[in-house]
Amino acid sequence: MTLEVRDLAYAYPDGTQALFGVDLRIARGERVALLGPNGAGKTTLVMHLNGILTAGHGTVRVAGLEVGKETLREIRRRVGLVFQDPDDQLFMPTVREDVAFGPANMGVRGEELDRRVRDALDRVGMLDAIDRPPHHLSFGQRRRVAVATVLAMDPEILVLDEPSSNLDPASRRELAQILRSLDVTVLMVTHDLPYALELCERSLILSGGVIAADGPTRELLADESLLTTHRLELPYGFAVPSPGT
Amino acid sequence: MGAGHHHQLYRAGDTLVHRLPPQCKLVAVAAFAIVVVATPRERFWAFCGYLLLLATVAAIARVPPGHVLRRMVVELPFVLFAFAIPVIGLGERITVWGVSLSVDGLWASWNILAKATLGVIASILLAATTEPRGMLLGAQRLRMPQLLVQIATFMLRYLDVVLDSMRRMRVARESRGFQARDIRQAPILAKSAGALFIRSYERGERVHLAMLSRGYTGSMPILHDISADVRQWLAAGALPLAAAAVLFLT
Ligand SMILES: Nc1ncnc2c1ncn2[C@@H]1O[C@H](COP(=O)(O)OP(=O)(O)O)[C@@H](O)[C@H]1O
Ligand SMILES: [Mg+2]
């Protein structure tokens, strides 16, 4: 199991209970979508996966290693988190330095570091931008570089928070191609249902702080009453035929 | 680095001065400034010599005089201040074109003007030949406090982001009919500034989380080892050494 979350509950310091006991397992090589309406607790769950938030109750394991104070360093190498706003993720003055930041913190230096940076940028098709400052890139390009910053850490699992938000249709398609071409386990948080259908065989629905459904994306999206119950909606004119009809 | 509007101090080029490691140039400018400040104000010819040295550096770096002159406006407040001193100064007075001036004040204003001008020109030349990013790497090499260097690095990265949200807020205000015409509208501007501060603060928190996620433990990894060899230190040292020579010879 690449990712194993057991009975995870969490309340923010102000008392807001965001997670009420989440259980999920993701196997190596899977691409899974985590669906849920605004405020369902998706981002809160994601922040537990690399120990930014510490579980109030329950456990998170990444490739067998439990998230805890002593394992933080290794956990953060294993879990590559891509934040929703690339301007938060890209904080260094140039693309090269930004992509190098993660592996350099893990002690990689010299030629090996350079190789990792180039390789990661190449995988997202942004090698040409290596010496540019992030704020001169388009939004879609910045998001791709943000993906490269975690790929350079050679993670066990790539976790993306709302990867398709604010992208124009062309950038959205380019990012989908890149994600499909990557040979890593992916957990993709989104409320963009067609994107989940396009990229992920399997989906989870997080609603009210618990996993409310888990199954093939096509089946979940064909179940109209399930979607309505959890405030999820397909875009206008979009329909997923239920399997078997 | 690109041509963002706030990087205009830098002039791209590939001269001896451009190629020197930033830390050498930072030390050279600081040492030059120390020599200038230590020069007694009566040593008129020494100041002329310093100016000649800077002109030589500018020529080697291919920085035209116009580039330097236009950027010297930062000195304007000092100039005004310097002009005021002889008028309001005390002690022995002389009369120039019917205006009574203090002799001591005249010397004081010459002292300020000459030294400030030389310091400003040296800094402009440094900035014209060193990218902002290089300046920070140089400062890091010189073991400037990590925290200061990191703050400056983030400013470099986020200045555009903050300016951009400032611009967006202004457009949003004005497209709803707001125009800053007089003081009564100050509270609205103050509220905008407050909102900008909160946005920037929240961004700071999110950036911090993103850094933690990639293994940040409190110190920036040194990515470029921009080490300087003896030859480069000597080349950069030529400026303050020549200035010191001028000081002793005049
Ligand atoms: N820093 C915080 N402090 C208190 N409550 C929060 C905080 N962040 C999120 N919440 C609350 O936790 C719940 C889940 O939020 P979040 O995980 O951001 O949802 P999602 O990402 O699915 O939209 C929401 O009710 C939200 O208001
Ligand atoms: Mg969210």
mmCIF file of N, CA and C in Angstrom, chain A residues 47 50 52 81-86 88-89 143 146 159-162, chain B residues 206 209-211 213:
data_model
loop_
_atom_site.group_PDB
_atom_site.id
_atom_site.type_symbol
_atom_site.label_atom_id
_atom_site.label_comp_id
_atom_site.label_asym_id
_atom_site.label_seq_id
_atom_site.Cartn_x
_atom_site.Cartn_y
_atom_site.Cartn_z
ATOM 1 N N MET A 47 -3.340 17.956 3.919
ATOM 2 C CA MET A 47 -2.275 18.474 4.784
ATOM 3 C C MET A 47 -1.834 17.449 5.828
ATOM 4 N N ASN A 50 1.347 14.747 4.537
ATOM 5 C CA ASN A 50 2.794 14.925 4.725
ATOM 6 C C ASN A 50 3.113 15.593 6.062
ATOM 7 N N ILE A 52 1.862 18.181 7.736
ATOM 8 C CA ILE A 52 1.743 19.611 8.032
ATOM 9 C C ILE A 52 0.738 19.785 9.164
ATOM 10 N N LEU A 81 3.512 17.213 -2.494
ATOM 11 C CA LEU A 81 2.273 17.967 -2.415
ATOM 12 C C LEU A 81 2.316 19.154 -3.367
ATOM 13 N N VAL A 82 1.347 19.229 -4.287
ATOM 14 C CA VAL A 82 1.258 20.387 -5.172
ATOM 15 C C VAL A 82 0.097 21.248 -4.712
ATOM 16 N N PHE A 83 0.406 22.454 -4.240
ATOM 17 C CA PHE A 83 -0.624 23.317 -3.688
ATOM 18 C C PHE A 83 -1.490 23.927 -4.774
ATOM 19 N N GLN A 84 -2.629 24.439 -4.343
ATOM 20 C CA GLN A 84 -3.612 24.943 -5.283
ATOM 21 C C GLN A 84 -3.115 26.173 -6.046
ATOM 22 N N ASP A 85 -2.449 27.082 -5.328
ATOM 23 C CA ASP A 85 -1.992 28.306 -5.979
ATOM 24 C C ASP A 85 -0.494 28.208 -6.259
ATOM 25 N N PRO A 86 -0.116 28.143 -7.544
ATOM 26 C CA PRO A 86 1.314 27.980 -7.840
ATOM 27 C C PRO A 86 2.171 29.119 -7.296
ATOM 28 N N ASP A 88 2.061 30.185 -4.396
ATOM 29 C CA ASP A 88 2.479 29.774 -3.056
ATOM 30 C C ASP A 88 3.594 28.750 -3.149
ATOM 31 N N GLN A 89 3.529 27.949 -4.190
ATOM 32 C CA GLN A 89 4.473 26.841 -4.308
ATOM 33 C C GLN A 89 5.822 27.309 -4.836
ATOM 34 N N ARG A 143 1.801 26.210 -13.024
ATOM 35 C CA ARG A 143 1.295 24.995 -12.401
ATOM 36 C C ARG A 143 2.149 23.793 -12.804
ATOM 37 N N ALA A 146 5.181 23.862 -10.825
ATOM 38 C CA ALA A 146 4.870 23.435 -9.458
ATOM 39 C C ALA A 146 4.881 21.910 -9.359
ATOM 40 N N VAL A 159 0.440 14.278 -4.741
ATOM 41 C CA VAL A 159 -0.879 14.715 -4.291
ATOM 42 C C VAL A 159 -1.126 16.114 -4.835
ATOM 43 N N LEU A 160 -2.195 16.259 -5.609
ATOM 44 C CA LEU A 160 -2.471 17.557 -6.233
ATOM 45 C C LEU A 160 -3.769 18.128 -5.685
ATOM 46 N N ASP A 161 -3.713 19.381 -5.184
ATOM 47 C CA ASP A 161 -4.928 20.024 -4.678
ATOM 48 C C ASP A 161 -5.527 20.882 -5.794
ATOM 49 N N GLU A 162 -6.680 20.484 -6.285
ATOM 50 C CA GLU A 162 -7.393 21.216 -7.341
ATOM 51 C C GLU A 162 -6.491 21.569 -8.524
ATOM 52 N N ARG B 206 0.928 30.489 3.654
ATOM 53 C CA ARG B 206 0.819 29.383 2.697
ATOM 54 C C ARG B 206 2.179 29.043 2.085
ATOM 55 N N LEU B 209 4.047 26.900 4.468
ATOM 56 C CA LEU B 209 3.611 25.498 4.401
ATOM 57 C C LEU B 209 4.213 24.801 3.194
ATOM 58 N N ALA B 210 4.224 25.495 2.065
ATOM 59 C CA ALA B 210 4.788 24.893 0.850
ATOM 60 C C ALA B 210 6.269 24.595 1.045
ATOM 61 N N MET B 211 6.955 25.479 1.782
ATOM 62 C CA MET B 211 8.375 25.257 2.025
ATOM 63 C C MET B 211 8.580 24.051 2.939
ATOM 64 N N SER B 213 6.668 21.557 3.224
ATOM 65 C CA SER B 213 6.344 20.351 2.468
ATOM 66 C C SER B 213 7.514 19.855 1.656
#
